[in-house]
Amino acid sequence: MLVAVLMLFTIFSFTGVAVLNISYLSNNTSMETVNNIKLQYALESSINESLWRINSGVDSLVNVTVDGITTAWDSSSNVLSVNVDMFQMESEVLLDLSEDTHFDRGIAAEEEVDLNGYTTGLEDDQQIRENFSFLPDVDEQFYRDNAIEIHTQSGSWWSRYSFSNDTLADGIHVFEGNYLNIDNITINSGTLVFLGRHINFLHGNKFTAPPSDSTGAYPALVLTDRREDFHMWSPDNDERILGAIFCKGDVDLENGEVSGPVVGRNVRLHRHFNFLDSENEHYFRWTKGFGHKHNYDWPKQIGRWKTMKWNKKHNA
């Protein structure tokens, strides 16, 4: 009987130790899980704060070390690094914040893009962006210096149907006047820049920007007056613009074909629109006639995210 009692006591002792061990391991695991969540929260909060600092003020303000959190910004590579060392754990991530410009997007708006329920078919790399908060500045002198012709008249009509054969040759054209009509004009390699107001684009126009080179792309169409809007429509659905469309006012796309980028204060679609972006990717880059890219403080966003560390420290 005594032996049986001692054996039972031994069994209960081992069981008790096992239960205590399981309880300890369970509690330890739970605490580690909690610390993991705290670390992730600290990491994400630091990233959000760093992005706010970069986009709101001087980029160098992001370089700080406080309470185990170190953030650093490399302006040459556009990489933000965030290191969190707390809770006996350490984590570090690198974020590619390559500059996101208007000309990297199929549609870019200073304020809003209204698709009205319609589709664009844009590739993933050229998706829409709104609320840029500014538009690039047009360098009118660049276009004047490189123009093959500067048109000073107002109240004129350019059309391949006109009796005077009033068409436009390939190259950069600058139009200074108001009340102009562009009707059934084909430009195989050129840029049309309009400085005035009341510019009417009638049916059958086909504009193709010049080829891109190592210094950037040329736009197809530029309208510089903020009071002037651009409406792309024709009764025969035969409009085509390959190259960037830039308008300081609003842009309305109703029919025809464009490659993008389409840049304006507000951009609206009035039916399904066919973007030829995948066939014309060379236009999606910094565009000539808008100064130097590095002169702008571009909004930064996460392009690629790479986790470098997520480790429990050795003395934990």
XYZ file of C-alpha atoms in Angstrom:
316
model
C 0.000 0.000 0.000
C 2.803 2.380 0.900
C 4.559 1.636 -2.368
C 1.379 2.398 -4.306
C 0.972 5.718 -2.471
C 4.605 6.659 -3.151
C 4.243 5.798 -6.863
C 1.070 7.846 -7.097
C 2.830 10.778 -5.380
C 5.723 10.490 -7.826
C 3.357 10.494 -10.801
C 1.572 13.585 -9.472
C 4.938 15.281 -8.922
C 6.054 14.651 -12.497
C 2.652 15.741 -13.783
C 2.818 18.909 -11.710
C 6.266 19.742 -12.990
C 5.115 19.101 -16.580
C 2.077 21.331 -16.113
C 4.233 24.080 -14.634
C 6.684 23.744 -17.518
C 3.889 23.893 -20.086
C 2.438 26.892 -18.283
C 5.839 28.613 -18.302
C 6.419 27.869 -21.985
C 2.892 28.974 -22.850
C 3.304 32.197 -20.880
C 6.732 32.771 -22.461
C 5.325 32.195 -25.937
C 2.413 34.536 -25.245
C 4.790 37.250 -24.027
C 6.960 36.792 -27.113
C 3.873 37.100 -29.317
C 2.870 40.289 -27.516
C 6.371 41.707 -27.953
C 6.318 40.798 -31.641
C 3.093 42.748 -32.040
C 4.532 45.698 -30.093
C 7.651 45.633 -32.270
C 5.602 45.558 -35.444
C 3.478 48.460 -34.191
C 6.592 50.485 -33.317
C 8.079 49.722 -36.736
C 4.952 50.709 -38.679
C 4.464 53.861 -36.580
C 8.061 54.895 -37.246
C 7.635 54.332 -40.983
C 4.440 56.405 -41.071
C 6.075 59.226 -39.110
C 9.142 59.148 -41.383
C 6.991 59.308 -44.518
C 5.132 62.272 -43.029
C 8.435 64.039 -42.262
C 9.809 63.395 -45.761
C 6.689 64.668 -47.514
C 6.024 67.598 -45.159
C 9.398 69.207 -44.609
C 13.127 68.969 -45.099
C 14.012 65.351 -45.881
C 16.971 65.358 -43.483
C 14.558 65.719 -40.531
C 13.875 62.003 -40.821
C 17.384 61.126 -39.567
C 16.738 60.513 -35.857
C 17.512 57.985 -33.113
C 15.225 57.891 -30.083
C 14.000 55.200 -27.680
C 15.595 52.344 -29.588
C 14.291 53.464 -32.980
C 16.677 54.700 -35.674
C 15.462 56.115 -38.993
C 17.753 57.230 -41.804
C 17.115 58.683 -45.259
C 19.530 58.221 -48.183
C 18.625 60.924 -50.708
C 20.964 59.540 -53.383
C 19.271 56.126 -53.523
C 15.849 57.246 -52.189
C 15.984 54.498 -49.550
C 14.509 54.891 -46.065
C 15.876 52.532 -43.386
C 14.060 51.956 -40.087
C 15.653 49.967 -37.257
C 13.752 49.096 -34.073
C 15.656 47.605 -31.115
C 13.361 46.935 -28.143
C 11.695 44.135 -26.171
C 14.929 42.124 -26.526
C 14.248 41.972 -30.258
C 15.575 43.837 -33.285
C 13.996 44.537 -36.656
C 15.149 46.540 -39.647
C 13.485 47.292 -42.979
C 14.582 49.145 -46.102
C 11.984 51.004 -48.137
C 12.492 52.174 -51.703
C 10.829 55.594 -51.974
C 11.787 56.364 -55.559
C 10.313 59.654 -56.713
C 6.824 59.334 -58.123
C 6.218 62.030 -60.767
C 3.163 62.981 -62.795
C 4.806 61.575 -65.907
C 5.144 58.102 -64.374
C 1.358 57.715 -64.342
C -1.258 57.020 -66.979
C -3.405 59.724 -65.400
C -2.105 62.229 -62.843
C -4.172 65.024 -61.325
C -3.336 67.961 -59.125
C -6.722 67.491 -57.477
C -9.028 64.633 -58.532
C -9.499 61.879 -61.108
C -13.136 60.999 -61.799
C -13.561 57.763 -63.781
C -17.367 57.924 -63.558
C -17.418 54.133 -63.288
C -15.496 53.634 -66.534
C -12.194 51.815 -67.095
C -8.827 52.749 -68.577
C -7.074 49.381 -68.908
C -3.849 50.938 -67.626
C -0.932 48.662 -66.797
C 0.023 48.192 -63.137
C 3.117 50.395 -63.512
C 1.067 53.333 -64.848
C -1.864 53.372 -62.460
C -3.780 56.559 -61.692
C -2.665 59.021 -59.034
C -4.610 62.032 -57.815
C -4.014 64.745 -55.192
C -0.468 65.497 -56.294
C -1.093 68.981 -54.779
C 0.796 70.736 -57.605
C 1.497 70.571 -61.340
C 4.960 70.899 -62.887
C 5.904 74.339 -64.207
C 6.013 74.747 -67.980
C 9.286 76.169 -69.278
C 7.896 78.263 -72.137
C 11.353 79.452 -73.143
C 12.495 75.868 -73.726
C 9.731 75.376 -76.283
C 10.352 78.765 -77.913
C 14.060 78.036 -78.244
C 13.409 74.643 -79.840
C 10.344 75.481 -81.945
C 10.348 75.183 -85.712
C 7.638 77.842 -85.752
C 6.005 80.294 -83.327
C 2.441 81.195 -84.326
C 1.392 84.633 -83.048
C -2.031 85.011 -84.681
C -5.457 84.618 -83.066
C -8.694 83.463 -84.639
C -6.950 81.002 -86.967
C -7.884 77.573 -88.268
C -5.412 74.788 -89.061
C -6.836 71.963 -91.106
C -5.704 69.645 -93.866
C -9.084 70.395 -95.444
C -8.467 74.138 -95.748
C -8.049 75.670 -99.186
C -4.727 77.169 -98.151
C -3.454 73.732 -97.071
C -2.867 75.210 -93.637
C -1.257 72.143 -92.053
C 1.579 71.831 -89.569
C 4.995 70.298 -90.206
C 6.656 67.919 -87.771
C 8.522 69.596 -84.898
C 7.690 71.831 -81.943
C 5.024 74.485 -82.540
C 4.248 77.289 -80.085
C 0.861 79.039 -80.418
C 0.556 82.404 -78.679
C -2.939 83.395 -79.832
C -6.525 82.761 -78.746
C -9.553 81.291 -80.531
C -7.688 78.649 -82.517
C -9.116 75.589 -84.249
C -7.091 72.425 -84.874
C -8.932 70.155 -87.300
C -7.775 66.827 -88.748
C -4.092 67.597 -88.308
C -1.473 64.837 -88.264
C 1.861 65.381 -86.516
C 4.099 62.329 -86.835
C 6.879 63.680 -84.598
C 6.160 66.911 -82.791
C 4.852 68.886 -79.840
C 2.043 71.455 -79.849
C 2.243 74.114 -77.123
C -0.701 76.492 -76.618
C -0.227 79.602 -74.479
C -3.659 81.157 -75.091
C -7.316 80.316 -74.532
C -10.307 78.979 -76.456
C -8.399 76.237 -78.276
C -10.759 73.885 -80.116
C -9.646 70.402 -81.167
C -11.985 69.078 -83.823
C -12.172 65.567 -85.249
C -9.431 63.466 -86.797
C -6.365 64.922 -85.061
C -3.432 62.556 -84.670
C -0.436 63.797 -82.654
C 2.681 61.758 -81.958
C 5.440 63.146 -79.754
C 9.074 62.992 -80.910
C 11.117 59.946 -79.878
C 12.493 59.918 -76.334
C 16.221 60.063 -75.654
C 18.561 59.739 -72.686
C 17.561 63.164 -71.335
C 13.835 62.482 -71.241
C 10.640 62.370 -73.292
C 8.868 65.066 -75.290
C 5.162 65.732 -74.733
C 2.614 65.638 -77.524
C 0.338 68.423 -76.278
C 0.795 71.248 -73.741
C -1.800 73.837 -72.675
C -0.374 76.376 -70.242
C -3.313 78.626 -69.279
C -4.966 77.441 -66.074
C -8.331 78.724 -67.354
C -8.139 76.531 -70.455
C -9.522 72.970 -70.385
C -8.880 70.165 -72.854
C -11.743 68.033 -74.175
C -10.847 65.026 -76.310
C -13.848 64.067 -78.405
C -14.759 63.558 -82.026
C -17.941 62.244 -83.684
C -15.981 59.554 -85.522
C -13.895 58.440 -82.516
C -10.747 58.963 -84.598
C -8.597 61.103 -82.290
C -5.203 59.706 -81.270
C -2.486 61.302 -79.118
C 0.729 59.406 -78.438
C 2.877 61.174 -75.857
C 2.108 63.179 -72.740
C -0.932 65.462 -72.612
C -0.390 68.308 -70.146
C -3.110 70.813 -69.299
C -3.019 73.367 -66.494
C -6.810 73.250 -66.479
C -9.128 70.225 -66.502
C -8.979 67.310 -68.932
C -12.078 65.490 -70.223
C -11.551 62.239 -72.121
C -14.581 61.071 -74.058
C -13.319 59.008 -76.980
C -10.258 58.304 -79.054
C -6.903 56.795 -78.111
C -4.070 58.081 -75.942
C -0.856 56.593 -74.675
C -0.591 58.698 -71.535
C 0.597 60.276 -69.391
C -2.455 62.532 -69.091
C -1.759 65.336 -66.608
C -4.202 68.024 -65.491
C -5.803 69.840 -62.595
C -8.749 67.421 -62.691
C -9.131 64.536 -65.144
C -12.507 63.009 -66.011
C -13.565 60.009 -68.100
C -16.933 60.079 -69.862
C -16.875 56.522 -71.193
C -14.528 53.530 -71.339
C -11.213 54.746 -72.697
C -8.465 52.876 -74.482
C -4.988 53.701 -73.184
C -2.086 52.555 -75.368
C 0.370 52.684 -72.475
C 1.910 49.212 -72.799
C 2.906 49.940 -76.416
C 4.359 53.357 -75.533
C 6.220 52.944 -72.248
C 9.005 55.259 -73.464
C 6.727 58.240 -72.811
C 6.474 57.420 -69.094
C 9.544 59.266 -67.875
C 10.588 62.787 -67.021
C 9.338 65.098 -69.771
C 11.245 67.943 -71.411
C 9.993 71.480 -71.070
C 9.212 71.226 -67.343
C 12.566 72.144 -65.841
C 14.813 69.685 -64.064
C 13.275 66.772 -62.197
C 15.448 67.316 -59.126
C 14.125 70.873 -58.719
C 10.810 69.525 -57.382
C 10.100 68.055 -53.956
C 8.259 64.992 -55.209
C 5.838 63.098 -52.956
C 7.469 59.881 -51.755
C 5.682 56.554 -51.537
C 6.736 52.988 -50.869
C 7.851 51.218 -54.025
C 9.632 48.166 -52.611
C 9.865 46.889 -49.028
C 12.700 44.628 -47.904
C 12.943 43.150 -44.385
C 16.600 43.011 -43.381
C 16.235 41.815 -39.761
C 13.607 40.351 -37.462
C 15.537 38.578 -34.734
C 15.357 37.716 -31.064
C 18.521 39.007 -29.431
C 21.001 36.442 -28.083
C 20.681 37.573 -24.475
C 16.904 37.290 -24.556
